[in-house]
Coordinates of C-alpha atoms in Angstrom, one line a residue:
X1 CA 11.5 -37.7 57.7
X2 CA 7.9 -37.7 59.9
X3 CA 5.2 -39.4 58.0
X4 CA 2.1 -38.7 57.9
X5 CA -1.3 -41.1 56.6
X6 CA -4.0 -39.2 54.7
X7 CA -6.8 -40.3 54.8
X8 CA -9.7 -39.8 51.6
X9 CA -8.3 -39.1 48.3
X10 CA -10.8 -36.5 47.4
X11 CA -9.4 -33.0 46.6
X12 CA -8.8 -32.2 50.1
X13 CA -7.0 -35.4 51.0
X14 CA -4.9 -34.4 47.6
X15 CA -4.3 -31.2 48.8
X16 CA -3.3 -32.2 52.2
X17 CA -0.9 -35.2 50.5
X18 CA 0.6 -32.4 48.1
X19 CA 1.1 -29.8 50.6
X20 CA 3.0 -32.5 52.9
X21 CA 5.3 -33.4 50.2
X22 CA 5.8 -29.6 49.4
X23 CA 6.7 -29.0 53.2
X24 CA 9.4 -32.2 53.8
X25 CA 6.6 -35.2 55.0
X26 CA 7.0 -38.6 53.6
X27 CA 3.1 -39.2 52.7
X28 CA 1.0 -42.4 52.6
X29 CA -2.9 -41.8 50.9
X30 CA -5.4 -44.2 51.4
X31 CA -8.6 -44.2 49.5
X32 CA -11.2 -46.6 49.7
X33 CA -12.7 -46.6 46.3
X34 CA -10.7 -47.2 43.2
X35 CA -10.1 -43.6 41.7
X36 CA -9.1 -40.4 43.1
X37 CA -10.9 -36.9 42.9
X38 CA -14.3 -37.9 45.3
X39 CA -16.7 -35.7 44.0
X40 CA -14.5 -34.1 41.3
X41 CA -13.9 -36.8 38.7
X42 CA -13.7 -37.5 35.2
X43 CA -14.6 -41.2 34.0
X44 CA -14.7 -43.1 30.6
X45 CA -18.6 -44.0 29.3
X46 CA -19.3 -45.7 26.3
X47 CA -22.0 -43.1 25.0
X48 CA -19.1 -40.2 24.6
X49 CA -15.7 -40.8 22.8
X50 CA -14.1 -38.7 25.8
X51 CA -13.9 -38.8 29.0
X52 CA -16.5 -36.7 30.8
X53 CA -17.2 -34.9 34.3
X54 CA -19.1 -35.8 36.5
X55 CA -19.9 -31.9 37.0
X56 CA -18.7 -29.3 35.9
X57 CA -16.8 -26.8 38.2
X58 CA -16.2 -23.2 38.0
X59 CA -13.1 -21.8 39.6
X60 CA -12.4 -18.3 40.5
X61 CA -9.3 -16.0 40.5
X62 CA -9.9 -15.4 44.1
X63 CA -9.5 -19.2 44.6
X64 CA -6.0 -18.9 45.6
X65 CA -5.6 -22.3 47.0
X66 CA -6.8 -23.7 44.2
X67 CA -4.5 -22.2 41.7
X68 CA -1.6 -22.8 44.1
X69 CA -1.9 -26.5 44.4
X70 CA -2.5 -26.1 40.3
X71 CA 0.9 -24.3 40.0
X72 CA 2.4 -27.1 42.6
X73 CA 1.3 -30.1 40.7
X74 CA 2.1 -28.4 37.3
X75 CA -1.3 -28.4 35.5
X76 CA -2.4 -25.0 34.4
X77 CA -1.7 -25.8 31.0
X78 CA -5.3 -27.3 31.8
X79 CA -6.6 -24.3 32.8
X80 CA -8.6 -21.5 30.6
X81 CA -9.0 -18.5 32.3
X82 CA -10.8 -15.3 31.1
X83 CA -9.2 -11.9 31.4
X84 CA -12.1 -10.3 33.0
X85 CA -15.5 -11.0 34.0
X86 CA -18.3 -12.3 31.4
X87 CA -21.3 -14.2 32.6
X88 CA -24.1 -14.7 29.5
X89 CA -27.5 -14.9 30.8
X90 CA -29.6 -16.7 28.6
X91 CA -34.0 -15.5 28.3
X92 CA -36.5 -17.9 27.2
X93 CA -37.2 -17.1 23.2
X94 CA -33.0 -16.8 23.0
X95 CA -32.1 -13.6 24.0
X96 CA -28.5 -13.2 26.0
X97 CA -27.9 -11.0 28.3
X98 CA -24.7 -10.3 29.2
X99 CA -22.6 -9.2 32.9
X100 CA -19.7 -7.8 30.6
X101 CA -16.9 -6.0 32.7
X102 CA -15.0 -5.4 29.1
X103 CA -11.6 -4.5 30.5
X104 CA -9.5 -4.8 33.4
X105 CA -9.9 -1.0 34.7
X106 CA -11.1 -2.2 38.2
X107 CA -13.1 -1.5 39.9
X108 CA -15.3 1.1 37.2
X109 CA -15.3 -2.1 35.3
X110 CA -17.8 -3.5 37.8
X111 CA -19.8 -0.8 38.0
X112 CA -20.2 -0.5 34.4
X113 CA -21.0 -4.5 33.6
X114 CA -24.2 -4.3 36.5
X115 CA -25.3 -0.8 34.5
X116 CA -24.9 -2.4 31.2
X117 CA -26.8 -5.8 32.6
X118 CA -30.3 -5.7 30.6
X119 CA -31.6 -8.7 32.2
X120 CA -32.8 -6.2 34.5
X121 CA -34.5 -2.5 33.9
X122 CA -32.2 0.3 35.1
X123 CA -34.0 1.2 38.3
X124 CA -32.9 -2.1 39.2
X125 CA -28.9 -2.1 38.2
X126 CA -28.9 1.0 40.2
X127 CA -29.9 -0.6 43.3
X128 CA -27.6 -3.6 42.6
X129 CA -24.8 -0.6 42.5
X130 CA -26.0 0.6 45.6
X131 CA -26.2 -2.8 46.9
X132 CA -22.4 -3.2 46.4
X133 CA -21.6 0.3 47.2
X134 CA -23.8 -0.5 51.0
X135 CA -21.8 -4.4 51.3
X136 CA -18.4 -2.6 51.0
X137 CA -19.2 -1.4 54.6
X138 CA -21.6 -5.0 56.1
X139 CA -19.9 -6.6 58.5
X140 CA -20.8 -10.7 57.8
X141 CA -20.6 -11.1 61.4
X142 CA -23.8 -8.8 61.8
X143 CA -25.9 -11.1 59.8
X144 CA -24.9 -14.2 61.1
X145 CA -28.5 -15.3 61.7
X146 CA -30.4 -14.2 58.8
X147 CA -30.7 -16.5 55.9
X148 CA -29.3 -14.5 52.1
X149 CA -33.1 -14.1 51.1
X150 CA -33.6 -11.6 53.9
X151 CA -30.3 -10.2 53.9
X152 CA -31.0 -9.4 50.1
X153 CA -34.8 -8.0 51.2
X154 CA -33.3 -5.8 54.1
X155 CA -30.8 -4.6 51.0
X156 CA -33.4 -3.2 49.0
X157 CA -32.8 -6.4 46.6
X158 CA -36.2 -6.5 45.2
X159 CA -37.8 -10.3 43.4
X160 CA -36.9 -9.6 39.8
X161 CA -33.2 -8.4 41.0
X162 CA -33.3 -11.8 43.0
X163 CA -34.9 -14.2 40.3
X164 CA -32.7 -12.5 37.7
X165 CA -29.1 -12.7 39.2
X166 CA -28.8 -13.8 43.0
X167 CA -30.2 -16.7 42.3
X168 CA -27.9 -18.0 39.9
X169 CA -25.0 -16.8 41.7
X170 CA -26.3 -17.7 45.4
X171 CA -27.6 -21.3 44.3
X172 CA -24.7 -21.9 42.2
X173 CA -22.1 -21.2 44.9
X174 CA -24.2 -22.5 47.6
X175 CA -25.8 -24.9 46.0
X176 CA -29.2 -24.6 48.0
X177 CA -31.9 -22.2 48.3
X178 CA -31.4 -18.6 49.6
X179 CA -34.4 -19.7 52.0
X180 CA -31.9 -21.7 53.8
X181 CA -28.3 -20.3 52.9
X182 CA -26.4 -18.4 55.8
X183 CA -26.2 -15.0 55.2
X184 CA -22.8 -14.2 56.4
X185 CA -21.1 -16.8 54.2
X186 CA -22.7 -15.4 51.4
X187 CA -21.4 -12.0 52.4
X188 CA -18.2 -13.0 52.6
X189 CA -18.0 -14.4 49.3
X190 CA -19.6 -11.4 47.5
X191 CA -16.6 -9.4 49.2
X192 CA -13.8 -12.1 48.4
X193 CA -14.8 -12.0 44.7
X194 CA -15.9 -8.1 43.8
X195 CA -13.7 -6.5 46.2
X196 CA -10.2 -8.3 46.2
X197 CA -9.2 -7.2 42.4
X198 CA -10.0 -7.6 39.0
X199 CA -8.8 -11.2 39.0
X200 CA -10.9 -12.2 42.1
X201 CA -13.9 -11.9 39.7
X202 CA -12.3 -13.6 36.8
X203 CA -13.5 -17.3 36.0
X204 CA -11.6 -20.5 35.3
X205 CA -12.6 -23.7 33.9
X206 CA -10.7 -27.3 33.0
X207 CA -10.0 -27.3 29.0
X208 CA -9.7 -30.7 28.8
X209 CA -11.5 -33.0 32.3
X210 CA -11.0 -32.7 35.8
X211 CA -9.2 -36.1 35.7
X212 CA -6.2 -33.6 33.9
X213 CA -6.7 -30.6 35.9
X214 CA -6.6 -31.5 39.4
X215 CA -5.7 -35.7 39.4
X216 CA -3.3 -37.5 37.1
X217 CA -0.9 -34.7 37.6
X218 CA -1.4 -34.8 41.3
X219 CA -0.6 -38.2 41.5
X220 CA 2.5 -37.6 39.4
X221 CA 3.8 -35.7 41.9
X222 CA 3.1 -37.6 44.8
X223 CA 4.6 -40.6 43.2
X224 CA 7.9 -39.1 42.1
X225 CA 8.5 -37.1 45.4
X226 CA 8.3 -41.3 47.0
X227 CA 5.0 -40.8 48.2
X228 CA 2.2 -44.0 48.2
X229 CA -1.1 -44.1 47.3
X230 CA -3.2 -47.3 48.3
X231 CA -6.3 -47.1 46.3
X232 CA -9.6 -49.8 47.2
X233 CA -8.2 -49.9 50.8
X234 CA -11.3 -48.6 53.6
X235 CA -10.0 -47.4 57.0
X236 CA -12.2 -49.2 59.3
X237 CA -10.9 -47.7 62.4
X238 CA -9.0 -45.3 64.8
X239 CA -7.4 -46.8 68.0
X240 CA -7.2 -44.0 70.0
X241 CA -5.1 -44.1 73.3
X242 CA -5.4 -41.1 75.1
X243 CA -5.2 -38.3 73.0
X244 CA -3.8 -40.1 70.2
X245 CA -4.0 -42.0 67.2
X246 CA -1.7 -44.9 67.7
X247 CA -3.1 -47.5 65.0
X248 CA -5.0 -47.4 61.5
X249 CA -7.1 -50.4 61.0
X250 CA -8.4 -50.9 57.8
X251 CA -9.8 -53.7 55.4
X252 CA -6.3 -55.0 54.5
X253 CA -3.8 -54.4 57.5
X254 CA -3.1 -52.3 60.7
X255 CA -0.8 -49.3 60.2
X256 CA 1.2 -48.1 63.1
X257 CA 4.4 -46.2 61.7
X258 CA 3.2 -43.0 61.5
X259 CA 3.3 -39.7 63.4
X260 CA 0.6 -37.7 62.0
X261 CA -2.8 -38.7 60.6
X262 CA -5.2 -36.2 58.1
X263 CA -8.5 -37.6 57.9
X264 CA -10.1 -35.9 54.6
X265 CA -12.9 -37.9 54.3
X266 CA -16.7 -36.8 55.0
X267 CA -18.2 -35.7 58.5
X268 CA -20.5 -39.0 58.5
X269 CA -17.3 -41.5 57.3
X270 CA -15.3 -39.3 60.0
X271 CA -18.0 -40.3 62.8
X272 CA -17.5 -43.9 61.7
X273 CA -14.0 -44.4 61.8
X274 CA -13.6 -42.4 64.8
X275 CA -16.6 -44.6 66.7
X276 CA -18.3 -40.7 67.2
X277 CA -15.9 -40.2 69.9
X278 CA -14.4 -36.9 69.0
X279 CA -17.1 -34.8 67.8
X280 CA -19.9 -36.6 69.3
X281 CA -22.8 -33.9 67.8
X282 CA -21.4 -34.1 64.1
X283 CA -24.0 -36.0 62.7
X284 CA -27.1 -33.4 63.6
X285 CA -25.5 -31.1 62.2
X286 CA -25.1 -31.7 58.6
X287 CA -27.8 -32.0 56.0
X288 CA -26.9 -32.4 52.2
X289 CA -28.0 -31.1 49.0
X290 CA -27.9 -32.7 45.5
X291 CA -26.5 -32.0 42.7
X292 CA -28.0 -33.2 38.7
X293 CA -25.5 -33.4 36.1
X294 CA -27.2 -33.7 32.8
X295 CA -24.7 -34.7 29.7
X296 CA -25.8 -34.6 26.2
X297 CA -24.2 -35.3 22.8
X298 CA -24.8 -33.0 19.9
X299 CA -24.2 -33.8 16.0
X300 CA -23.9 -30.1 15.9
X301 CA -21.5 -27.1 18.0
X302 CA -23.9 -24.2 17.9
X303 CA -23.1 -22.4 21.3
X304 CA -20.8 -19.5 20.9
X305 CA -19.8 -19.3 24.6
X306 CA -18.1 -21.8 26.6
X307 CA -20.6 -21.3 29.2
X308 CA -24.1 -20.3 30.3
X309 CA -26.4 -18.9 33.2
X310 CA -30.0 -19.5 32.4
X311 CA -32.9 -16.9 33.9
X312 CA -35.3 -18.5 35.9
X313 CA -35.0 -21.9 34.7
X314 CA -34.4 -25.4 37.0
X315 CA -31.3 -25.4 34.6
X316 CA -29.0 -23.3 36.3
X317 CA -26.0 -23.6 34.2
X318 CA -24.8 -24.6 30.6
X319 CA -20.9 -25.5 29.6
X320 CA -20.1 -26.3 26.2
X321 CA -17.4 -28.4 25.4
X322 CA -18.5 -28.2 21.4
X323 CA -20.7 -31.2 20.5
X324 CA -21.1 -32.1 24.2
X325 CA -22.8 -29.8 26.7
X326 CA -23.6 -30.1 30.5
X327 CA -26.4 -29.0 32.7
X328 CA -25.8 -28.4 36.2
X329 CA -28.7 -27.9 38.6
X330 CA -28.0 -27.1 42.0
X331 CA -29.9 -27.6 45.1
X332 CA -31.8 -30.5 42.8
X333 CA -33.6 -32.5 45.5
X334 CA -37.1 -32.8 43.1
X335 CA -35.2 -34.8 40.7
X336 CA -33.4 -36.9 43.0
X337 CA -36.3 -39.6 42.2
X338 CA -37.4 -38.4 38.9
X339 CA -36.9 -40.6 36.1
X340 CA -33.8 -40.8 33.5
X341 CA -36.8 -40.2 30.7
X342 CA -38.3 -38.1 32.4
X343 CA -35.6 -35.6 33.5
X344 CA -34.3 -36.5 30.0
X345 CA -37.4 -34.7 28.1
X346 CA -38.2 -32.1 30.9
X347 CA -34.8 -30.5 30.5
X348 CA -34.4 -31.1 26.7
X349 CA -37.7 -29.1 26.6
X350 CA -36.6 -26.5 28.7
X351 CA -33.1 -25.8 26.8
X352 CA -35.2 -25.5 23.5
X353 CA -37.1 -22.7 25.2
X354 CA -34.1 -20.7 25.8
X355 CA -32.1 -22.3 22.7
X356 CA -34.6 -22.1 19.6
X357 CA -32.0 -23.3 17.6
X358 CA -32.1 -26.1 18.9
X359 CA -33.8 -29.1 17.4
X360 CA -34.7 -32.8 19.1
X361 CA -32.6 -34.1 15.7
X362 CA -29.4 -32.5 17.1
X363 CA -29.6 -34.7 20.2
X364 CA -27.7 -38.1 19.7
X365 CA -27.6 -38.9 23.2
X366 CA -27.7 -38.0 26.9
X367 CA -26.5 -39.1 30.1
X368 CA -27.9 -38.1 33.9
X369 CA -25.5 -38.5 37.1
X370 CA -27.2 -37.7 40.3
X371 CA -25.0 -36.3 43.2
X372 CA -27.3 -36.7 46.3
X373 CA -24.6 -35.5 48.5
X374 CA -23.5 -33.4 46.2
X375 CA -22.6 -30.2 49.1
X376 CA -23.6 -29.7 53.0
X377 CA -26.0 -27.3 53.1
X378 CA -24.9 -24.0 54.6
X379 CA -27.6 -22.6 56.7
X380 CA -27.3 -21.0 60.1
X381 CA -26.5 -24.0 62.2
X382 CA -24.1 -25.7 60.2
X383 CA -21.8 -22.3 60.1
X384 CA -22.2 -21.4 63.8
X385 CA -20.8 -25.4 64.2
X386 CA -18.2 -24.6 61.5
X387 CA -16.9 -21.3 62.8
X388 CA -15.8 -23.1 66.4
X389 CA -14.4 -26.0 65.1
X390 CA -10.9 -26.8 65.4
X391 CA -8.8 -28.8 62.8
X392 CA -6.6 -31.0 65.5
X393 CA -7.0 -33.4 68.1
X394 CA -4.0 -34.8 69.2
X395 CA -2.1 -36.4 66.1
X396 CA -5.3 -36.3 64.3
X397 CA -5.5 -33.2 61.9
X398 CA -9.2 -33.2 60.1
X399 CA -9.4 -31.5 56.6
X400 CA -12.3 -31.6 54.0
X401 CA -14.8 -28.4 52.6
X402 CA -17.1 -29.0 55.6
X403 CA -14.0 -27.5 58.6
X404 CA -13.6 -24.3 59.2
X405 CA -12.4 -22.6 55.8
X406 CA -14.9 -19.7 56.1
X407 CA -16.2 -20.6 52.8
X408 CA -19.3 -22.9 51.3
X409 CA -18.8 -26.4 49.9
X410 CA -16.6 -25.9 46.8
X411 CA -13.8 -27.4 45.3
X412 CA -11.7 -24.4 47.5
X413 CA -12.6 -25.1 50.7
X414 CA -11.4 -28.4 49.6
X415 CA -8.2 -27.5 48.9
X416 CA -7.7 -24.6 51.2
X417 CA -8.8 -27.4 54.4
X418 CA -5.6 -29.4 53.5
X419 CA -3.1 -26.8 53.1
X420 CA -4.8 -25.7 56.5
X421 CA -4.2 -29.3 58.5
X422 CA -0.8 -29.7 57.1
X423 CA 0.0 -25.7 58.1
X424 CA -1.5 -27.3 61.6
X425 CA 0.7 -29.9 61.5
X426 CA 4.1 -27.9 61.1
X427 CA 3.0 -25.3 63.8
X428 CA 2.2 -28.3 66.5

């Protein structure tokens, strides 16, 4: 039985360690820090009786590598999944609008949630529907060097239709501004989720943490198919000779027996352990964008929906687990040196506006976690880089969300990247 060393025990480097087991490898994971998941994590704090997210994460029915490594490590009993789109929009003053597909008679159902949308005045649904009617026939690769907002502006997309929904869905997915964003990845997604079936559009989300969803049960099966997982162990190096890996050094001991090596970690840990030898421009061409993650404890449940877009606001996302809610800004780089306070009262403020029920009384406590790497950025640069890069290099196979998946930094491009290297492994 080959083995193989991974590398990163983020969801990629899980991926890749699951997908080896699946295919006949014997698997060795090395993580540096002491926990699993990298920027998908659940942890214990002792201002919520549960454990919470660092972030929440939506996952889509067109995220087929993501519910196959779910179905592989046996965890969709963690999974809620809705039987057809529903997105509420929430106004200030508390009004909801909602994108409501109501059934699963695809694709009129589509057609009839944008016409039904009242966020936005009917001249303006029906050049949405003509927007999707027109992106059935674009070709990403013709806009490969416009950014989304002029894409959307050469698509007749005017700034309330923007402001109103491709914001929230642009930002969300990219998680940066549609200023910067690379139109043809943005394409491509559109197409991937409206056009692949009713499913595609559907969204998922853990019932419990992220812990249960994507890690303890991961590790299960890693463990009882005789795999190893060395936690608080840093590689530190490389050897290359020639074209090859031929020794891992890290913080406790050198590893030679091993045939194949997946390195899963980040593009600027990659340059590190690799001494920038193998993709000497990596580190020009990645920028980052954060992410703010704002938890706060309720003494009341008084949000019907498990989750929530809000219009216009710096708060681009609600999720309600009951008495504990999250806010999920995207592309949050003014609050990266904000205040707790501070971002504390700004945002309680804000929800009020769109939440009059709510009351500074109901607030028992709060919590911020700041992701300032939370995603690349995906501008025009970055996915011209992406689109040539290759996944091997000798022994070495690279996974992670920033290779080649075709698809922005999310938790699928994760996953897809290491059922990718090890389907790069089996074919070399």
């Amino acid at each position: 039985m080959k083995k193989v060393i991974v590398i990163g025990g983020g969801l990629s480097g899980l991926s890749s360690a699951v997908s080896l087991i699946k295919n006949g490898y014997k698997v060795e994971l090395l993580e540096s820090s002491p926990k699993l998941g990298g920027r998908a994590y659940s942890l214990k704090h002792p201002k919520f009786e549960n454990e919470i997210d660092n972030g929440q994460h939506i996952i889509l029915g067109c995220y087929y590598a993501t519910l196959d490594y779910i179905k592989t490590i046996s965890s969709e009993q963690f999974l809620l999944k809705q039987d057809y789109l529903k997105i509420p929009f929430a106004h200030k003053g508390g009004k909801i609008s909602y994108l409501n597909s109501e059934s699963t008679n695809y694709p009129l159902n589509l057609s009839k949630a944008i016409f039904k949308f009242d966020a936005l005045p009917i001249r303006d649904r029906i050049k949405v529907i003509d927007f999707f009617l027109d992106l059935f026939f674009v070709d990403e690769n013709d806009h490969k060097e416009q950014t989304v907002d002029q894409f959307l502006f050469e698509k007749n997309q005017n700034p309330k239709i923007i402001s109103r929904l491709w914001d929230i869905l642009a930002i969300g997915a990219l998680n940066t501004s549609i200023e910067k964003a690379d139109a043809s990845i943005f394409i491509k997604i559109l197409k991937t989720i409206f056009f692949e079936g009713n499913d595609a559009s559907c969204i998922y989300m853990a019932s419990t943490t992220l812990n249960d969803l994507f890690i303890n049960k991961a590790i299960e099966y890693i463990k009882l198919n005789n795999g190893t997982i060395s936690l608080n162990e840093s590689v530190n190096e490389l050897v290359l000779e020639g074209e090859k890996v031929i020794k891992i050094i890290t913080d406790k001991r050198e590893i030679i027996d091993f045939e194949f090596v997946v390195s899963s970690v980040p593009p600027y840990a990659f340059q590190r352990i690799t001494s920038n030898k193998i993709i000497p421009e990596l580190d020009a061409i990645f920028s980052y964008s954060p992410i703010l993650n704002v938890h706060i404890k309720l003494s009341e449940d008084i949000f019907p929906e498990p989750f929530y877009a809000l219009l216009e606001s710096d708060i681009h996302w609600i999720f309600n687990k009951g008495k504990h809610i999250t806010l999920v800004t995207s592309s949050a780089e003014k609050y990266m040196g904000m205040t707790y306070n501070n971002i504390i009262g700004q945002f309680c403020s804000e929800l009020k506006n769109y939440f009059p029920i709510l009351n500074h009384n109901m607030i028992l406590d709060s919590l911020v976690i700041k992701e300032k790497r939370g995603t690349f950025i995906p501008n025009n640069k970055t996915e011209n880089f992406r689109k040539k890069l290759i996944n091997n290099y000798g022994n070495l196979f690279i996974a992670g969300d920033w290779v080649n998946t075709g698809l922005p930094s999310t938790i699928e491009s994760a996953i897809l990247s290491g059922q990718m290297a090890v389907n790069s492994i089996g074919s070399s």
